[in-house]
mmCIF file of C-alpha atoms in Angstrom:
data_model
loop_
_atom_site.group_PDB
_atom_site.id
_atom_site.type_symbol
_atom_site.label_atom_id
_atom_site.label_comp_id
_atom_site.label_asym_id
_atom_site.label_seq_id
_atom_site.Cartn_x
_atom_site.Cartn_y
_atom_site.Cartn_z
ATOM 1 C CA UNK A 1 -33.051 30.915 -123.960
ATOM 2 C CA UNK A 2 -36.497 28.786 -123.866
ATOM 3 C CA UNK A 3 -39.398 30.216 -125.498
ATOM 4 C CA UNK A 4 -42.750 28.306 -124.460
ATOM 5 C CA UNK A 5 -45.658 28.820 -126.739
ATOM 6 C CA UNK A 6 -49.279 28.173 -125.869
ATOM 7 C CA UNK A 7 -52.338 27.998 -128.398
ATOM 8 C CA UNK A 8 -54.957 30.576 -128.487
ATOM 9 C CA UNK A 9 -58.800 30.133 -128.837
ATOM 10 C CA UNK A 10 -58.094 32.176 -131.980
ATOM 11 C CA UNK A 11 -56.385 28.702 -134.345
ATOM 12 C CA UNK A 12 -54.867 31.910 -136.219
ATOM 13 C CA UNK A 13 -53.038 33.274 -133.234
ATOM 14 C CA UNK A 14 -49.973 31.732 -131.154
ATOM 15 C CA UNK A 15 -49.003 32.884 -127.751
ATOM 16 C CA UNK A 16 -45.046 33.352 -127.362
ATOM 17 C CA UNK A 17 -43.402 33.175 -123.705
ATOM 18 C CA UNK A 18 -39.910 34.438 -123.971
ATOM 19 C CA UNK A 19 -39.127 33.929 -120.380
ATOM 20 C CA UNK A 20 -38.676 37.283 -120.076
ATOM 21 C CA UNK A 21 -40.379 41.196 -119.851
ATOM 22 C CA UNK A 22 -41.575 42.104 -123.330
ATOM 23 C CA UNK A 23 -43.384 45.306 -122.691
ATOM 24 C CA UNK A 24 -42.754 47.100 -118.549
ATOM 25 C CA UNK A 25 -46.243 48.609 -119.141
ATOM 26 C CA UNK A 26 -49.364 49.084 -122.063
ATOM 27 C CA UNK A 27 -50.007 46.515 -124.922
ATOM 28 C CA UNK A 28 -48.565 46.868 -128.681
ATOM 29 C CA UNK A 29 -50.693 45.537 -131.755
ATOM 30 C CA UNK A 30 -49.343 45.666 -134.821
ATOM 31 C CA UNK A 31 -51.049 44.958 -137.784
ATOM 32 C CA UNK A 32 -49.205 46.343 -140.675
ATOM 33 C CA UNK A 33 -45.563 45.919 -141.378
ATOM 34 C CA UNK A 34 -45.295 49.179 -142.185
ATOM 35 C CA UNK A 35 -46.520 50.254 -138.845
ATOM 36 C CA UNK A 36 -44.581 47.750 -136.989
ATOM 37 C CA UNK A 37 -41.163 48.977 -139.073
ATOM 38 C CA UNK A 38 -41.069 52.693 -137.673
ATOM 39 C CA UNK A 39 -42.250 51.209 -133.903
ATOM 40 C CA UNK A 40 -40.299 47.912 -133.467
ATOM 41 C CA UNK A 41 -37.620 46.211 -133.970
ATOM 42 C CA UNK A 42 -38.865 42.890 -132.954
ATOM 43 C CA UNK A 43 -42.534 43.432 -134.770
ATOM 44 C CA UNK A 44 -40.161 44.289 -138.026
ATOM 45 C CA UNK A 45 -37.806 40.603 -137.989
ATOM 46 C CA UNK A 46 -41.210 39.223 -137.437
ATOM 47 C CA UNK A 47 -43.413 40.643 -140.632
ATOM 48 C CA UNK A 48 -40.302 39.465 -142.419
ATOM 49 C CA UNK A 49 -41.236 35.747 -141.763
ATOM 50 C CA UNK A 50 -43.215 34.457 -144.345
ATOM 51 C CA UNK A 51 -47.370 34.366 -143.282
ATOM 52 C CA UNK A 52 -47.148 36.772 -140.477
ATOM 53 C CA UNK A 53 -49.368 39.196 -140.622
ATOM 54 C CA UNK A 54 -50.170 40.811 -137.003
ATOM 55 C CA UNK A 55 -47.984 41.338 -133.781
ATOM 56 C CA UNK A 56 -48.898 41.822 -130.301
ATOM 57 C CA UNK A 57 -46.796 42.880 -127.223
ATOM 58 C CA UNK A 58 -48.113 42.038 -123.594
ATOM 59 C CA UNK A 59 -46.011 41.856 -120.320
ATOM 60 C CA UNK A 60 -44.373 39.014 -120.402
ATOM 61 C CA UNK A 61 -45.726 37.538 -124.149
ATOM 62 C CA UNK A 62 -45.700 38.179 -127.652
ATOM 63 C CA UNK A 63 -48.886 37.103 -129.941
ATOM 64 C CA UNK A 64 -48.039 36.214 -133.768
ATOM 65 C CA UNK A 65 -51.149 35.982 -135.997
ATOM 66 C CA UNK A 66 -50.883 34.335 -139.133
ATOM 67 C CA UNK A 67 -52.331 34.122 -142.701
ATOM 68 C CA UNK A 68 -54.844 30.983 -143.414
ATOM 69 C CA UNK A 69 -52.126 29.330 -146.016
ATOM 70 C CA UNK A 70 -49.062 28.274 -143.970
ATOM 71 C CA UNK A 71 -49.716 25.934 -140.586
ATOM 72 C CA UNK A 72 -48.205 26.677 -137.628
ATOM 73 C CA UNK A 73 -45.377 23.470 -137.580
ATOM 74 C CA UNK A 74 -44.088 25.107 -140.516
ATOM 75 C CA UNK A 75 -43.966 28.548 -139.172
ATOM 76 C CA UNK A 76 -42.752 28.153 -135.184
ATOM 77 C CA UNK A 77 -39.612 26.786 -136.052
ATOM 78 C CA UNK A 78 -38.937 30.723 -137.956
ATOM 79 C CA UNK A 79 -40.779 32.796 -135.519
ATOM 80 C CA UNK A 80 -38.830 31.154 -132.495
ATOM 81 C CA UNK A 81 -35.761 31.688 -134.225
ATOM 82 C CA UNK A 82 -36.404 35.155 -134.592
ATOM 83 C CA UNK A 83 -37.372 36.080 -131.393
ATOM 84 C CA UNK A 84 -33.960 34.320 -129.895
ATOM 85 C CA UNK A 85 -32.155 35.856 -131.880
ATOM 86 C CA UNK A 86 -34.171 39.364 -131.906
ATOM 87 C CA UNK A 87 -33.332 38.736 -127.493
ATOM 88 C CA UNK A 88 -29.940 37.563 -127.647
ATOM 89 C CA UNK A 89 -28.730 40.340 -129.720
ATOM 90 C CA UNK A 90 -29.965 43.392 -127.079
ATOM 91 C CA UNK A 91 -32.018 44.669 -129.561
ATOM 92 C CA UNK A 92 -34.968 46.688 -127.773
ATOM 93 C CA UNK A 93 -38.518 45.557 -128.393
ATOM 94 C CA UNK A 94 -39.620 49.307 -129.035
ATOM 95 C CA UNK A 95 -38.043 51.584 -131.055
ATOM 96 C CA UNK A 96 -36.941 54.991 -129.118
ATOM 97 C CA UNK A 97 -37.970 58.200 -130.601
ATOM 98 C CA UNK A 98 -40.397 56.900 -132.910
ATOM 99 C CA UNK A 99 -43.906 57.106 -133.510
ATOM 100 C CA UNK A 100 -44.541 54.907 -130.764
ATOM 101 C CA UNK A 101 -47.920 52.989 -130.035
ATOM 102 C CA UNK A 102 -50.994 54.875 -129.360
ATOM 103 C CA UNK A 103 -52.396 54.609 -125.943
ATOM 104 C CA UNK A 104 -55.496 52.779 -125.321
ATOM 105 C CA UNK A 105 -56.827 56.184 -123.495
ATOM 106 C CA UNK A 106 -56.562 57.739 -127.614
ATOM 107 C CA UNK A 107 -60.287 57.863 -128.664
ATOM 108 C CA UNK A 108 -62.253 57.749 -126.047
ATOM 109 C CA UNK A 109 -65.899 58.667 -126.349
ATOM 110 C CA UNK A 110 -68.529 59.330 -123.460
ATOM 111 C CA UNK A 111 -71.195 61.706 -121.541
ATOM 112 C CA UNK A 112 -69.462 63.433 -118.641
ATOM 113 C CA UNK A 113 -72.223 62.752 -116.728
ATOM 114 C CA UNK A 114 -71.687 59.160 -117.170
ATOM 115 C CA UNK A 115 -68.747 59.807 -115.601
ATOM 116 C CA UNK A 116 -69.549 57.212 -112.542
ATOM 117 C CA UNK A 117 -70.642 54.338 -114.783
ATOM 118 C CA UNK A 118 -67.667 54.427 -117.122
ATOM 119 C CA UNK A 119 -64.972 54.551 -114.023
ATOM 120 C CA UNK A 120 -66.762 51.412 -112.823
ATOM 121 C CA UNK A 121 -66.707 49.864 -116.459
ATOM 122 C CA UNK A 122 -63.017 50.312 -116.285
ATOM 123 C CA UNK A 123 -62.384 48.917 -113.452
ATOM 124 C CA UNK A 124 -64.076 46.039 -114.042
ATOM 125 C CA UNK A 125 -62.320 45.982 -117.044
ATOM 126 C CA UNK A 126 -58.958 46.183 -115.786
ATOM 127 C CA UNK A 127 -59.276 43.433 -112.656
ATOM 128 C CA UNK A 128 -61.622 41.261 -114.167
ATOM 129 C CA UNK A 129 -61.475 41.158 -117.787
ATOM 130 C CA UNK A 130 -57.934 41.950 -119.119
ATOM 131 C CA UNK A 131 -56.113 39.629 -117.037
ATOM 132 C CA UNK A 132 -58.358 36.625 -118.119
ATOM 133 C CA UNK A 133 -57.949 37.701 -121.899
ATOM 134 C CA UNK A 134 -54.232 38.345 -121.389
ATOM 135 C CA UNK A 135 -53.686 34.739 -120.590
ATOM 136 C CA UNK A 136 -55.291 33.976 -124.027
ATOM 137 C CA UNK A 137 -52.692 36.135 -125.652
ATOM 138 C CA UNK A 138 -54.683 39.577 -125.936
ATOM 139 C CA UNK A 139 -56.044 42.148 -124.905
ATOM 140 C CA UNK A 140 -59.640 44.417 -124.642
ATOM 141 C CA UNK A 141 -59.178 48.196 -123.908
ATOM 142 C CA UNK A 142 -62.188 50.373 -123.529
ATOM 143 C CA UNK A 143 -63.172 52.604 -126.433
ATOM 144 C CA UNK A 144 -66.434 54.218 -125.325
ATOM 145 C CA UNK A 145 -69.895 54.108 -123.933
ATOM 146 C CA UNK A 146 -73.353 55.376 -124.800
ATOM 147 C CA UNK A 147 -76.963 54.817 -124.038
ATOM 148 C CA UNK A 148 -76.332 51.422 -122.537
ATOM 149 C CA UNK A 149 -73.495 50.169 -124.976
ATOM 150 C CA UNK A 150 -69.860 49.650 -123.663
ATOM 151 C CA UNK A 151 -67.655 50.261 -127.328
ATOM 152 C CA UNK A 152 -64.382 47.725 -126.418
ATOM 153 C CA UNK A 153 -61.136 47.531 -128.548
ATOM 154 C CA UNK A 154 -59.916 43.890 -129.092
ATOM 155 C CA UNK A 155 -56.420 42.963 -129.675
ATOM 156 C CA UNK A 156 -53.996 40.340 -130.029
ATOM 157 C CA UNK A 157 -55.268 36.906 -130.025
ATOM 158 C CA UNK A 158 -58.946 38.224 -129.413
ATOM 159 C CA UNK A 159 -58.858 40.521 -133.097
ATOM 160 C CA UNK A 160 -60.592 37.896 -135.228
ATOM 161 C CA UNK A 161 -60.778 35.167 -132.846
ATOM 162 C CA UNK A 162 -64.484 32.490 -134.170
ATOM 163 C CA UNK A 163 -64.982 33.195 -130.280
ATOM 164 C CA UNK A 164 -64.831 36.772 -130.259
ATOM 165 C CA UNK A 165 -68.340 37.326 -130.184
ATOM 166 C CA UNK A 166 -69.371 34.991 -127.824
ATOM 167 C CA UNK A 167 -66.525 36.140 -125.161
ATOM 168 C CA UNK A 168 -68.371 39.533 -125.626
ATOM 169 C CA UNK A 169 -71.976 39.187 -126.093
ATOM 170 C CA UNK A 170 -72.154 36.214 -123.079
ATOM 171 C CA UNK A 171 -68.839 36.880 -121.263
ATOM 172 C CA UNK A 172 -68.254 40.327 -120.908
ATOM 173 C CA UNK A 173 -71.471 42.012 -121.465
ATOM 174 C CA UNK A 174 -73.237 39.558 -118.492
ATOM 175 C CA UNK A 175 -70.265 40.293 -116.758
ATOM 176 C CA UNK A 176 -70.541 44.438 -117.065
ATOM 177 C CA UNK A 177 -74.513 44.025 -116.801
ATOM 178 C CA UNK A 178 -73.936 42.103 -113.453
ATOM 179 C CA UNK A 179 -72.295 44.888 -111.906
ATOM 180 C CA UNK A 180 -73.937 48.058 -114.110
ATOM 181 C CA UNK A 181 -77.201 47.367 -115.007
ATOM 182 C CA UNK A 182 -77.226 50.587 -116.952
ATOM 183 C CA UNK A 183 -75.207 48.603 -119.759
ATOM 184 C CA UNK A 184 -77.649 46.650 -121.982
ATOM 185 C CA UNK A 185 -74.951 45.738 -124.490
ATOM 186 C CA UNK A 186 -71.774 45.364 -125.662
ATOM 187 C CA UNK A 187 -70.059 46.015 -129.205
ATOM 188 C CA UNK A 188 -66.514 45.708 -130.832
ATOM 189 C CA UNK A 189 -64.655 48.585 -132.632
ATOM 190 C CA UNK A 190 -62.315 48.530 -134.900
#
């Protein structure tokens, strides 16, 4: 098995390409051992390495985010080690029957008669925006929107990321304003 990795504009995050289907559909983030022990398998073996401290599933990639002490030569060689070994035992990357992940739909917040303008934010969320940020190891989901502000989730590589703020404020919001000029602004949510 080759894993590829590829850097991240976040220097905290690395992106991980087992070669292979991580997640068939959705996103995972996990930023809490705890969390990722009753979810995943794979998000578990990887807490366990020393520095790791948040996990995110895409289609094809896994993100590991680590703590400012350790640098990444020293922490690669472990976290490639344990995804091999997490793949080459069978293991599923999601555990069945647990808590599972919550959807990116959970928490939505919006006027029904915005109705129109939101289905076009999504949209433009979903062909435009999401693939570009998957490709930097993460992912935006759509939280809410009122009086001209588009609420977005970030995850992955782009949770934390020194260019967080500038892919939102210049990217995204130009982007969404472009298209909706009903939406003066963009904000992050936690």
């Amino acid at each position: 098995m080759f894993i590829q990795t590829e850097a991240t504009p976040n220097p905290a995050t690395l992106k991980f390409l087992p070669g292979r289907v991580v997640l068939e559909e959705g996103t995972a983030d996990f930023r809490q051992a705890e969390t990722a022990a009753e979810a995943s398998p794979l998000a578990e073996r990887l807490f366990a390495v020393p520095g790791v401290t948040g996990v995110f599933y895409g289609y094809d990639f896994i993100t590991v985010t680590k703590e400012d002490g350790p640098d990444w030569q020293h922490l690669k060689p472990a976290i490639l080690g344990t995804i091999m070994e997490h793949f080459m035992s069978g293991q599923p990357v999601m555990a069945t029957g647990g808590p599972g992940v919550p959807s990116s739909e959970d928490g939505e917040f919006y006027d029904e008669a915005d109705e129109a303008i939101v289905s076009t934010i999504k949209e433009l969320l979903e062909t435009r925006v999401r693939p570009a940020v998957a490709q930097d190891g993460g992912d935006i989901t759509f939280r809410g929107y009122e009086k001209g502000t588009v609420f977005l989730h970030m995850k992955g590589a782009c949770a934390g990321c020194p260019s967080s703020t500038a892919t939102l404020k210049h990217g995204i919001q130009n982007l969404l304003h472009h298209f909706v000029p009903e939406v003066r602004e963009v904000e992050q949510v936690v």
